[in-house]
Coordinates of C-alpha atoms and ligand atoms in Angstrom, one line a residue:
M1 CA -15.7 0.0 11.0
G2 CA -14.2 3.1 12.3
G3 CA -14.7 2.9 16.0
I4 CA -16.6 5.3 18.2
G5 CA -19.3 8.0 17.6
D6 CA -18.0 11.3 16.1
V7 CA -14.2 11.1 17.0
R8 CA -11.7 12.4 14.5
K9 CA -11.1 10.2 11.5
I10 CA -7.7 9.3 10.7
R11 CA -7.3 9.4 6.8
I12 CA -5.6 6.2 5.6
F13 CA -3.2 6.7 2.7
D14 CA -2.2 3.5 1.2
T15 CA 1.2 3.3 -0.6
T16 CA 1.2 -0.4 -1.3
L17 CA 1.3 0.5 -4.9
R18 CA 4.3 2.7 -4.7
D19 CA 6.6 2.6 -1.6
G20 CA 5.5 -1.2 -1.2
E21 CA 6.2 -2.1 -4.8
Q22 CA 9.7 -1.2 -3.6
T23 CA 10.0 -4.3 -1.7
P24 CA 12.8 -6.1 -3.1
G25 CA 12.1 -8.6 -5.8
V26 CA 8.5 -7.3 -6.3
N27 CA 7.3 -6.1 -9.7
L28 CA 3.3 -5.8 -10.4
N29 CA 2.0 -5.5 -13.7
I30 CA -0.8 -3.2 -14.4
Q31 CA -3.8 -5.7 -14.1
E32 CA -2.4 -6.9 -10.5
K33 CA -2.1 -3.0 -9.5
L34 CA -5.8 -2.5 -10.7
Q35 CA -6.8 -5.5 -8.7
I36 CA -5.0 -4.1 -5.6
A37 CA -6.5 -0.8 -6.1
R38 CA -10.1 -2.3 -6.4
Q39 CA -9.6 -4.0 -3.2
L40 CA -8.2 -0.8 -1.4
Q41 CA -11.4 1.0 -2.7
K42 CA -13.6 -1.6 -1.3
M43 CA -11.8 -1.6 2.0
G44 CA -12.3 2.3 2.4
V45 CA -8.9 3.7 2.2
D46 CA -8.9 7.5 1.8
V47 CA -6.0 7.7 -0.5
I48 CA -4.2 5.3 -2.9
E49 CA -0.9 6.2 -4.0
A50 CA -0.8 4.3 -7.2
G51 CA 2.9 5.0 -8.0
F52 CA 5.8 7.4 -9.1
A53 CA 4.7 8.3 -12.6
I54 CA 7.9 9.4 -14.0
A55 CA 9.8 6.3 -12.7
S56 CA 8.9 4.1 -15.8
N57 CA 6.2 3.8 -18.3
G58 CA 4.7 0.7 -16.4
D59 CA 4.3 3.1 -13.4
F60 CA 2.9 5.7 -15.5
E61 CA 0.1 3.6 -17.2
A62 CA -0.7 1.8 -14.1
I63 CA -1.4 5.2 -12.3
R64 CA -3.3 6.3 -15.5
A65 CA -5.4 2.9 -15.1
V66 CA -6.1 3.3 -11.4
A67 CA -7.1 7.1 -11.8
G68 CA -9.3 6.4 -14.7
E69 CA -11.3 3.6 -12.7
I70 CA -11.2 4.2 -8.8
R71 CA -14.2 6.4 -7.7
G72 CA -14.6 7.9 -4.1
T73 CA -10.9 7.6 -3.1
T74 CA -8.2 9.9 -3.8
V75 CA -5.5 8.6 -6.2
A76 CA -2.0 10.1 -5.8
S77 CA 1.2 9.9 -7.9
L78 CA 4.6 10.8 -6.4
S79 CA 7.0 13.5 -7.8
R80 CA 10.2 14.8 -7.0
S81 CA 10.6 18.5 -6.6
L82 CA 10.9 18.9 -10.5
E83 CA 8.7 20.4 -13.3
K84 CA 9.0 17.4 -15.4
D85 CA 8.0 14.9 -12.7
I86 CA 5.1 17.0 -11.6
D87 CA 3.8 17.2 -15.2
R88 CA 4.1 13.5 -15.6
S89 CA 2.1 13.0 -12.5
W90 CA -0.7 15.3 -13.6
E91 CA -0.8 13.5 -17.1
A92 CA -1.3 10.4 -15.2
L93 CA -4.0 11.5 -13.0
R94 CA -6.1 13.5 -15.3
E95 CA -8.9 11.0 -15.3
A96 CA -8.9 10.7 -11.6
E97 CA -12.2 11.8 -9.7
R98 CA -10.0 13.1 -6.8
P99 CA -6.3 13.4 -8.1
R100 CA -3.5 14.4 -5.7
I101 CA 0.0 15.4 -6.8
H102 CA 2.7 14.4 -4.2
V103 CA 5.6 16.3 -4.1
F104 CA 8.8 15.7 -2.2
I105 CA 12.4 16.7 -1.4
A106 CA 15.0 15.9 1.3
T107 CA 15.4 18.2 3.9
S108 CA 18.1 16.7 6.3
D109 CA 21.9 17.8 6.4
I110 CA 22.9 14.4 5.3
H111 CA 20.6 14.1 2.3
M112 CA 21.0 17.8 1.2
K113 CA 24.7 17.6 1.4
Y114 CA 25.5 14.0 -0.1
K115 CA 22.3 13.3 -2.3
L116 CA 21.0 16.5 -3.5
K117 CA 24.2 18.7 -3.2
M118 CA 22.0 21.7 -2.3
T119 CA 22.0 24.3 0.2
E120 CA 19.2 24.7 2.7
E121 CA 18.1 28.1 0.9
E122 CA 18.0 26.2 -2.6
V123 CA 16.0 23.2 -1.1
Y124 CA 13.5 25.7 0.4
E125 CA 13.2 27.7 -2.8
R126 CA 12.8 24.6 -4.9
A127 CA 10.0 23.1 -2.5
V128 CA 8.2 26.2 -2.5
A129 CA 8.3 26.7 -6.1
M130 CA 7.5 23.1 -7.0
V131 CA 4.4 23.0 -4.6
R132 CA 3.3 26.3 -6.1
Y133 CA 3.8 24.8 -9.7
A134 CA 1.8 21.6 -8.6
A135 CA -1.1 23.7 -6.9
R136 CA -1.7 25.5 -10.5
L137 CA -2.5 22.1 -12.0
C138 CA -4.1 20.1 -9.2
G139 CA -6.3 21.3 -6.2
D140 CA -4.8 18.6 -3.9
V141 CA -0.9 18.8 -3.2
E142 CA 0.8 16.8 -0.7
F143 CA 4.5 17.8 0.2
S144 CA 6.9 15.5 1.8
A145 CA 10.2 16.3 3.8
E146 CA 12.1 13.4 3.1
D147 CA 14.2 12.3 6.3
A148 CA 12.0 14.7 8.2
S149 CA 13.1 12.9 11.3
R150 CA 16.6 13.8 11.0
S151 CA 16.1 17.2 9.7
R152 CA 17.1 20.4 11.4
L153 CA 14.0 21.5 13.3
E154 CA 13.8 25.2 12.5
F155 CA 14.4 24.4 8.8
L156 CA 11.5 21.8 8.8
Y157 CA 9.1 24.4 10.2
R158 CA 10.3 27.0 7.7
I159 CA 10.0 24.6 4.8
F160 CA 6.6 23.4 6.0
E161 CA 5.1 27.0 6.4
G162 CA 6.6 27.8 2.9
V163 CA 4.9 25.1 1.1
I164 CA 1.6 25.3 3.1
D165 CA 1.4 29.3 1.8
A166 CA 2.3 28.0 -1.7
G167 CA -0.8 25.5 -1.8
A168 CA 0.1 22.5 0.1
C169 CA -3.0 21.0 1.7
V170 CA -1.2 18.0 3.4
V171 CA 2.5 18.1 4.8
N172 CA 4.1 14.8 5.3
V173 CA 6.5 13.8 8.0
P174 CA 8.7 10.7 6.8
D175 CA 10.8 8.8 9.2
T176 CA 12.5 7.7 6.1
V177 CA 15.2 5.4 7.6
G178 CA 13.2 4.3 10.6
Y179 CA 15.6 5.9 12.9
S180 CA 13.1 7.5 15.4
T181 CA 11.7 6.2 18.7
P182 CA 7.8 6.8 19.4
L183 CA 8.5 9.3 22.1
E184 CA 10.7 11.3 19.9
F185 CA 8.5 10.9 16.7
G186 CA 5.4 11.9 18.7
G187 CA 7.3 15.0 20.0
L188 CA 8.2 15.9 16.7
I189 CA 4.6 16.0 15.3
K190 CA 3.7 18.1 18.4
K191 CA 6.4 20.5 17.8
I192 CA 5.5 20.8 14.2
R193 CA 1.7 21.7 15.4
E194 CA 3.1 24.3 17.8
N195 CA 5.8 26.0 15.7
V196 CA 4.6 26.0 12.1
G197 CA 2.5 29.2 11.9
N198 CA -0.1 28.3 9.3
I199 CA -0.4 24.6 10.3
D200 CA -4.0 25.1 10.8
K201 CA -4.2 25.2 7.0
A202 CA -3.0 21.8 6.6
L203 CA -3.1 18.2 7.5
I204 CA -0.2 16.6 9.0
S205 CA 0.8 13.2 7.8
V206 CA 3.1 10.7 9.2
H207 CA 5.0 8.0 7.0
C208 CA 7.3 5.6 9.0
H209 CA 9.5 3.0 7.7
D210 CA 10.3 -0.1 10.1
D211 CA 14.3 -0.4 10.1
L212 CA 14.1 -0.8 13.8
G213 CA 10.7 -2.3 14.1
M214 CA 9.1 0.6 15.3
A215 CA 6.9 2.0 12.2
V216 CA 3.7 1.3 13.6
A217 CA 4.5 2.5 17.2
N218 CA 6.1 5.8 15.6
S219 CA 2.8 6.2 13.2
L220 CA 0.6 5.8 16.3
A221 CA 2.6 8.2 18.4
G222 CA 2.3 10.6 15.5
I223 CA -1.5 10.2 15.6
E224 CA -1.6 10.8 19.3
N225 CA 0.2 14.1 18.9
G226 CA -2.2 15.3 16.0
A227 CA -1.4 13.7 12.9
G228 CA -4.5 13.4 10.9
Q229 CA -3.1 11.2 8.0
V230 CA -0.9 8.0 8.1
E231 CA 0.8 6.5 5.3
C232 CA 1.2 2.9 5.3
T233 CA 1.2 -0.5 3.2
L234 CA -0.6 -3.9 3.4
N235 CA 1.3 -6.7 5.3
G236 CA 3.9 -3.7 5.8
L237 CA 5.5 -4.1 2.4
G238 CA 8.1 -1.7 1.4
E239 CA 11.9 -0.8 1.1
R240 CA 14.2 -2.6 3.2
A241 CA 12.5 -3.5 6.4
G242 CA 9.1 -2.2 5.0
N243 CA 6.7 0.5 5.9
A244 CA 4.1 0.7 8.7
S245 CA 1.5 -1.9 8.4
L246 CA -2.0 -0.8 7.4
E247 CA -3.6 -3.4 9.2
E248 CA -1.7 -3.1 12.5
I249 CA -2.7 0.8 12.4
V250 CA -6.1 0.3 11.6
M251 CA -6.8 -2.6 14.1
S252 CA -4.9 -0.6 16.9
L253 CA -7.3 2.4 16.2
S254 CA -10.4 0.1 16.2
T255 CA -9.4 -2.0 19.2
R256 CA -8.2 1.0 21.2
S257 CA -10.4 3.9 19.8
S258 CA -11.2 5.1 23.2
Y259 CA -7.6 5.5 24.0
Y260 CA -6.5 7.0 20.8
E261 CA -10.0 9.1 20.5
A262 CA -9.6 8.5 16.7
G263 CA -11.4 6.4 14.1
H264 CA -11.0 5.7 10.4
N265 CA -13.0 4.9 7.4
I266 CA -11.9 1.4 7.0
D267 CA -14.2 -1.6 6.3
T268 CA -12.1 -3.9 8.5
T269 CA -13.6 -7.0 7.3
Q270 CA -11.8 -6.6 4.0
I271 CA -8.4 -6.7 5.7
Y272 CA -7.8 -10.3 5.6
R273 CA -8.7 -10.4 1.9
A274 CA -6.5 -7.6 1.0
S275 CA -3.4 -9.1 2.9
R276 CA -4.1 -12.5 1.1
L277 CA -4.3 -10.6 -2.3
I278 CA -1.0 -8.8 -1.8
S279 CA 0.7 -11.9 -0.7
S280 CA -0.4 -13.8 -3.6
L281 CA 0.4 -11.2 -6.3
T282 CA 3.8 -10.1 -4.8
G283 CA 4.9 -13.7 -3.8
V284 CA 5.8 -12.3 -0.4
E285 CA 4.6 -14.5 2.3
V286 CA 3.1 -13.2 5.3
P287 CA 5.1 -14.6 8.7
P288 CA 2.9 -16.9 10.7
N289 CA 3.5 -14.8 13.6
K290 CA 2.6 -11.4 12.0
A291 CA 0.3 -9.2 13.9
V292 CA -3.4 -9.3 12.7
V293 CA -2.9 -11.1 9.3
G294 CA -0.5 -13.9 10.4
S295 CA -1.9 -17.5 10.3
N296 CA -1.1 -17.7 13.9
A297 CA -2.6 -14.1 14.9
F298 CA -6.0 -15.9 16.2
A299 CA -4.5 -19.6 16.9
H300 CA -4.3 -20.6 20.6
E301 CA -2.0 -23.2 21.2
S302 CA -1.7 -23.7 25.0
G303 CA -4.5 -25.6 27.0
I304 CA -4.9 -22.7 29.4
H305 CA -5.5 -20.3 26.5
Q306 CA -7.8 -22.7 24.9
H307 CA -9.5 -23.2 27.9
G308 CA -10.0 -19.6 28.5
V309 CA -11.2 -18.8 25.0
L310 CA -13.6 -21.6 25.1
A311 CA -15.3 -20.2 28.2
E312 CA -15.0 -16.3 27.2
K313 CA -13.3 -15.2 24.0
S314 CA -12.2 -11.9 25.5
T315 CA -10.1 -13.6 27.9
Y316 CA -7.4 -14.0 25.3
E317 CA -8.8 -12.4 22.2
I318 CA -8.8 -8.5 21.8
M319 CA -10.2 -8.6 18.7
T320 CA -12.2 -11.3 16.8
P321 CA -11.2 -13.2 13.5
E322 CA -14.3 -12.1 12.1
S323 CA -13.7 -8.4 12.4
I324 CA -10.7 -8.6 9.9
G325 CA -12.9 -10.9 7.6
L326 CA -11.4 -14.1 8.6
S327 CA -14.2 -16.9 8.7
K328 CA -13.6 -20.2 9.8
N329 CA -12.6 -22.6 7.2
K330 CA -16.1 -23.7 6.0
M331 CA -16.6 -27.0 3.9
I332 CA -18.2 -25.6 1.0
L333 CA -18.5 -27.4 -2.0
G334 CA -17.9 -31.0 -3.6
K335 CA -17.7 -33.0 -6.6
L336 CA -21.3 -32.3 -7.4
S337 CA -21.4 -28.6 -7.2
G338 CA -22.2 -26.8 -10.2
R339 CA -21.0 -23.5 -11.5
H340 CA -23.9 -21.5 -10.1
A341 CA -22.9 -22.5 -6.6
F342 CA -19.2 -21.8 -7.3
E343 CA -20.0 -18.4 -8.3
E344 CA -22.3 -17.6 -5.5
R345 CA -19.4 -18.7 -3.1
L346 CA -16.9 -16.5 -5.0
K347 CA -19.3 -13.6 -4.5
E348 CA -19.8 -14.4 -0.8
L349 CA -16.0 -14.5 -0.6
G350 CA -15.9 -11.0 -1.9
Y351 CA -14.6 -11.6 -5.5
E352 CA -15.7 -9.8 -8.5
L353 CA -14.2 -11.6 -11.3
D354 CA -14.8 -11.4 -15.0
E355 CA -16.4 -14.2 -17.0
E356 CA -13.2 -15.7 -18.3
T357 CA -11.7 -15.9 -14.7
I358 CA -14.6 -17.4 -13.4
K359 CA -14.6 -19.9 -16.1
K360 CA -10.8 -20.8 -15.6
S361 CA -11.1 -21.0 -12.0
F362 CA -14.3 -23.3 -12.1
D363 CA -12.5 -25.7 -14.6
K364 CA -9.6 -25.7 -11.9
F365 CA -12.3 -26.2 -9.1
K366 CA -13.7 -29.4 -10.9
D367 CA -10.3 -30.9 -11.7
L368 CA -9.6 -30.5 -7.7
A369 CA -13.0 -31.7 -6.8
D370 CA -11.8 -35.1 -8.5
K371 CA -9.0 -35.3 -6.4
K372 CA -10.1 -33.8 -3.0
K373 CA -13.1 -34.5 -1.4
E374 CA -14.0 -31.4 0.6
I375 CA -13.0 -28.0 -0.9
L376 CA -12.8 -25.2 1.6
D377 CA -12.6 -21.6 1.3
S378 CA -8.9 -21.3 1.4
D379 CA -8.7 -23.8 -1.5
I380 CA -10.9 -21.7 -3.7
E381 CA -8.9 -18.5 -2.8
A382 CA -5.6 -20.4 -3.8
L383 CA -7.1 -21.4 -7.2
V384 CA -8.6 -17.9 -7.9
G385 CA -5.4 -16.1 -6.9
V386 CA -3.3 -17.7 -9.6
D387 CA -6.1 -16.4 -12.3
M388 CA -6.7 -13.0 -10.9
A389 CA -3.2 -11.9 -11.9
G390 CA -4.4 -11.8 -15.3
I391 CA -1.0 -12.9 -16.7
P392 CA -1.5 -14.0 -20.4
E393 CA -0.9 -17.8 -20.7
I394 CA 1.9 -17.6 -23.1
Y395 CA 3.1 -21.0 -22.5
E396 CA 0.7 -23.6 -20.8
L397 CA 1.5 -27.0 -19.4
E398 CA 0.1 -29.7 -21.6
S399 CA 1.8 -32.8 -19.6
F400 CA 4.9 -33.7 -17.8
Q401 CA 6.5 -36.6 -16.5
I402 CA 9.5 -37.0 -13.8
S403 CA 11.4 -39.8 -12.5
S404 CA 13.4 -39.5 -9.5
G405 CA 14.9 -41.3 -6.6
N406 CA 17.6 -41.3 -4.1
R407 CA 20.0 -43.4 -6.2
M408 CA 19.2 -42.0 -9.6
V409 CA 19.7 -38.9 -11.4
A410 CA 16.2 -37.1 -11.7
T411 CA 14.9 -36.7 -15.3
S412 CA 11.9 -35.0 -16.5
S413 CA 10.2 -34.4 -19.7
I414 CA 7.7 -31.5 -20.4
I415 CA 5.1 -30.6 -23.0
L416 CA 4.2 -27.0 -23.1
R417 CA 1.6 -25.4 -25.5
K418 CA 2.3 -22.1 -27.2
S419 CA -0.1 -20.7 -29.6
G420 CA -1.7 -24.2 -30.4
Q421 CA 1.8 -25.8 -30.9
L422 CA 3.2 -28.4 -28.6
I423 CA 6.8 -28.2 -27.6
T424 CA 8.5 -31.2 -26.0
E425 CA 11.8 -31.2 -24.1
A426 CA 13.6 -33.4 -21.3
S427 CA 16.3 -32.6 -19.0
T428 CA 18.1 -34.2 -16.0
G429 CA 18.5 -32.1 -12.9
D430 CA 19.6 -32.0 -9.3
G431 CA 16.3 -33.4 -8.1
P432 CA 12.7 -33.4 -9.6
V433 CA 12.1 -29.8 -9.4
D434 CA 15.6 -28.8 -10.8
A435 CA 14.9 -31.3 -13.7
A436 CA 11.6 -29.8 -14.5
F437 CA 12.8 -26.4 -14.4
K438 CA 15.6 -27.2 -16.7
A439 CA 13.1 -28.7 -19.2
I440 CA 10.8 -25.8 -19.1
E441 CA 13.7 -23.5 -19.8
R442 CA 14.8 -25.6 -22.8
A443 CA 11.3 -25.6 -24.2
V444 CA 10.9 -21.9 -23.8
G445 CA 14.6 -21.3 -25.0
M446 CA 15.7 -19.0 -22.4
A447 CA 17.5 -19.4 -18.9
F448 CA 16.4 -17.7 -15.7
K449 CA 17.8 -17.3 -12.2
L450 CA 15.7 -19.1 -9.6
E451 CA 15.8 -16.5 -6.7
S452 CA 13.2 -18.2 -4.3
Y453 CA 11.2 -21.0 -4.0
S454 CA 8.8 -21.8 -1.2
I455 CA 5.9 -24.3 -0.9
R456 CA 3.0 -24.4 1.6
A457 CA 0.0 -26.6 2.3
V458 CA -3.1 -24.4 1.7
T459 CA -5.3 -26.6 4.2
E460 CA -4.6 -29.5 6.6
G461 CA -4.7 -33.2 5.4
K462 CA -2.7 -35.5 2.9
D463 CA -4.7 -34.2 0.0
A464 CA -4.2 -30.7 0.7
L465 CA -3.6 -28.3 -2.1
G466 CA 0.0 -27.4 -2.4
E467 CA 0.9 -23.7 -3.4
V468 CA 4.4 -23.0 -4.6
N469 CA 5.8 -19.5 -5.1
V470 CA 8.6 -18.8 -6.9
K471 CA 10.8 -15.8 -7.7
I472 CA 12.9 -15.7 -11.0
S473 CA 15.2 -13.1 -12.3
T474 CA 16.1 -12.0 -15.7
N475 CA 17.8 -8.8 -16.9
G476 CA 17.8 -7.2 -13.2
K477 CA 14.0 -7.8 -13.2
H478 CA 12.5 -10.1 -10.6
L479 CA 9.1 -11.9 -11.3
A480 CA 7.0 -13.9 -8.9
G481 CA 5.1 -16.9 -10.1
K482 CA 2.4 -18.9 -8.4
G483 CA 1.2 -22.5 -8.9
V484 CA -1.3 -24.6 -7.0
S485 CA -1.9 -28.5 -7.3
T486 CA -2.5 -31.6 -5.0
D487 CA 0.8 -32.7 -6.5
V488 CA 3.7 -30.5 -5.3
I489 CA 5.8 -31.2 -8.5
E490 CA 2.8 -30.1 -10.8
A491 CA 2.3 -26.9 -8.5
S492 CA 6.2 -26.3 -8.8
V493 CA 6.2 -26.6 -12.6
K494 CA 3.0 -24.3 -12.9
A495 CA 4.6 -21.8 -10.7
Y496 CA 7.7 -21.6 -12.8
I497 CA 5.7 -21.4 -16.0
N498 CA 3.6 -18.6 -14.3
A499 CA 6.6 -16.6 -13.6
I500 CA 8.0 -17.1 -17.0
N501 CA 4.6 -15.7 -18.7
R502 CA 4.8 -12.9 -16.6
A503 CA 8.4 -12.2 -17.7
L504 CA 7.6 -12.4 -21.3
S505 CA 4.2 -10.4 -20.8
T506 CA 5.9 -7.4 -18.7
A507 CA 9.0 -7.3 -21.0
G508 CA 9.2 -3.7 -22.1
N509 CA 7.1 -2.5 -19.0
G510 CA 10.4 -1.3 -17.6
H511 CA 10.2 -0.9 -13.8
Ligands
KIV1 O1 10.3 7.4 3.0 C1 10.1 8.4 2.5 O2 10.5 9.3 2.9 C2 9.3 8.4 1.2 C3 8.9 9.9 0.8 C4 9.1 10.0 -0.7 C5 7.4 10.1 0.9 O3 8.7 7.5 0.9
ZN2 ZN1 8.9 5.7 2.1

C-alpha cells in the first residue's frame, strides 16, 4: 500500500469512466461502468469521476447508479460552467455518500477567443458565479481551468483565487492538450502555490494528457511541486493519446516513495485486475511493452538479465509482479473440478459475481475442461470477462459450420437463437471469418461496419484459448465485443454476436 510512514498522501482521482471513456471507439454500458467503479472502490481510489451528467441519458444513469452504490469513495460528475449542467450533475449525484460537483471552463486565450467567444472578464465572472452556485448544492466542489498550461498566468492566479473564495475546495490544473514539459509544468504548480493568495484553502490537482508522451512525467512533476491530487485513468485511456496512467503514477509513488516523499491510499495488488477488466470491457488492448501492466513488464528475455534475476530479483526488477497482483499462472482446475472449487478460485482471484454469472462461467469452464487439459488463472479470467459485462444475450449462437480453403470461396451457415426461436442463415465471404460475420448479419437482419478485429492466445500451447475482440459501428456508435474459445472461428463468431447484442441493448442509451 501507500509507501512510507506518515508522508503526505496523494489523492488518486480516477477519470476512466469520464475522460477515459472518451477514447475513440469506447462506449461502456451502465453494468460495465458499475463493474469498473466497484473495482476502483476495491483498489482504494479517492475519487471516481463517473461521467458528465448532461452529456447523455446513459452518462446520467451511470453516474446515478455509481453514486447509489459506491461507499467510502467520492463520486464526481463533470459540468460546464452552466446552471443546467450543475443541476444535472447534482441530480445524478444526490444518492452519493460523498458527492463532488466538478465545474470547468477554459482559461487560455485560444479557447476563450475561438471556442467560448468570451473575454477574460466574462470567463472570470461565469466561473466564480457557477462555483458559488454549485457550492450551494454540494459541499465538495472542484474547479478546473481547462487548458491551464496555455493560459495567461496572472489570469489563472486570479480565477483560482476567485473560485476558492466562492467555495471550490479543489483547483485542477489541466494540461489539456499534452503541451507542457515536466520542468515547465512543475514550475507552473509552484507558481500557483506562491501566487494564489488563498491557495491554502484548496487542494491543487493536476490533470495531464499524453499527446507528447509526458502525461505521467508532468503529473509527477506537479506532485513534486505541491499538487495533492492527481487525475488519471487506468491503462492511460482517454481522448487522443490518452490521460496520465493511474498504474504508472501509483507505482512510481510506491517504488520511489522516499524520493517523492509522498504515498497514496491504493491497494496496488488490485492494479493488474483493474487493468485487465478495463481492457476486456473496452476492447482496447494493453500494448505488451506498456509500463507496469504490459505482458512484458516483468518478462526477462536476455540471458544476462535472466541470470541476474535468478540470482537476486532486485538486479533487474524494481517492483515485484506480486505488488500489482500478478500471480504466476497457476495450474488450477481440471475436468473433475466441481462448482465449489471453481467458485473458490474465482473468490481467490478477487471476483465477486452474482449467481447467474457464476453459473454461466462455470458451464463455459466445463466445456473448456473437455478440450483443454490444464485450466490456468488467465483462462478463467478470459471466460469470466465476457460474462461480467452483463450484456443481455438477445441473440445466442446455437451452431455454425464453415468451409474454407485456399482454392475455394469460403461459405458459412449459422444458426442463432432468439427468444427460443432458431434462425438459420448462410453466406459466402472473403475468408471464413467474413463469411461467418455476413451470415450473422443476415440472421439479425442488420448490417454493421467492422472497425477492428484482433485475436490473442490467452495462454501458451496449441490448445490455448483464443480471445477475439471486435469493434463494430452502427449509426455513429462504436461497440466492442469479445468471444473466447479454443476454436478461433468460434471465438470470432461469439465476439461478433456479443458486439451486436451490445449494440441492440444500448440502443437509445445515446452516448
Ligand atoms: O483535459 C481537460 O482539460 C479536462 C477537463 C474538463 C478537466 O478533461
Ligand atoms: Zn482531460
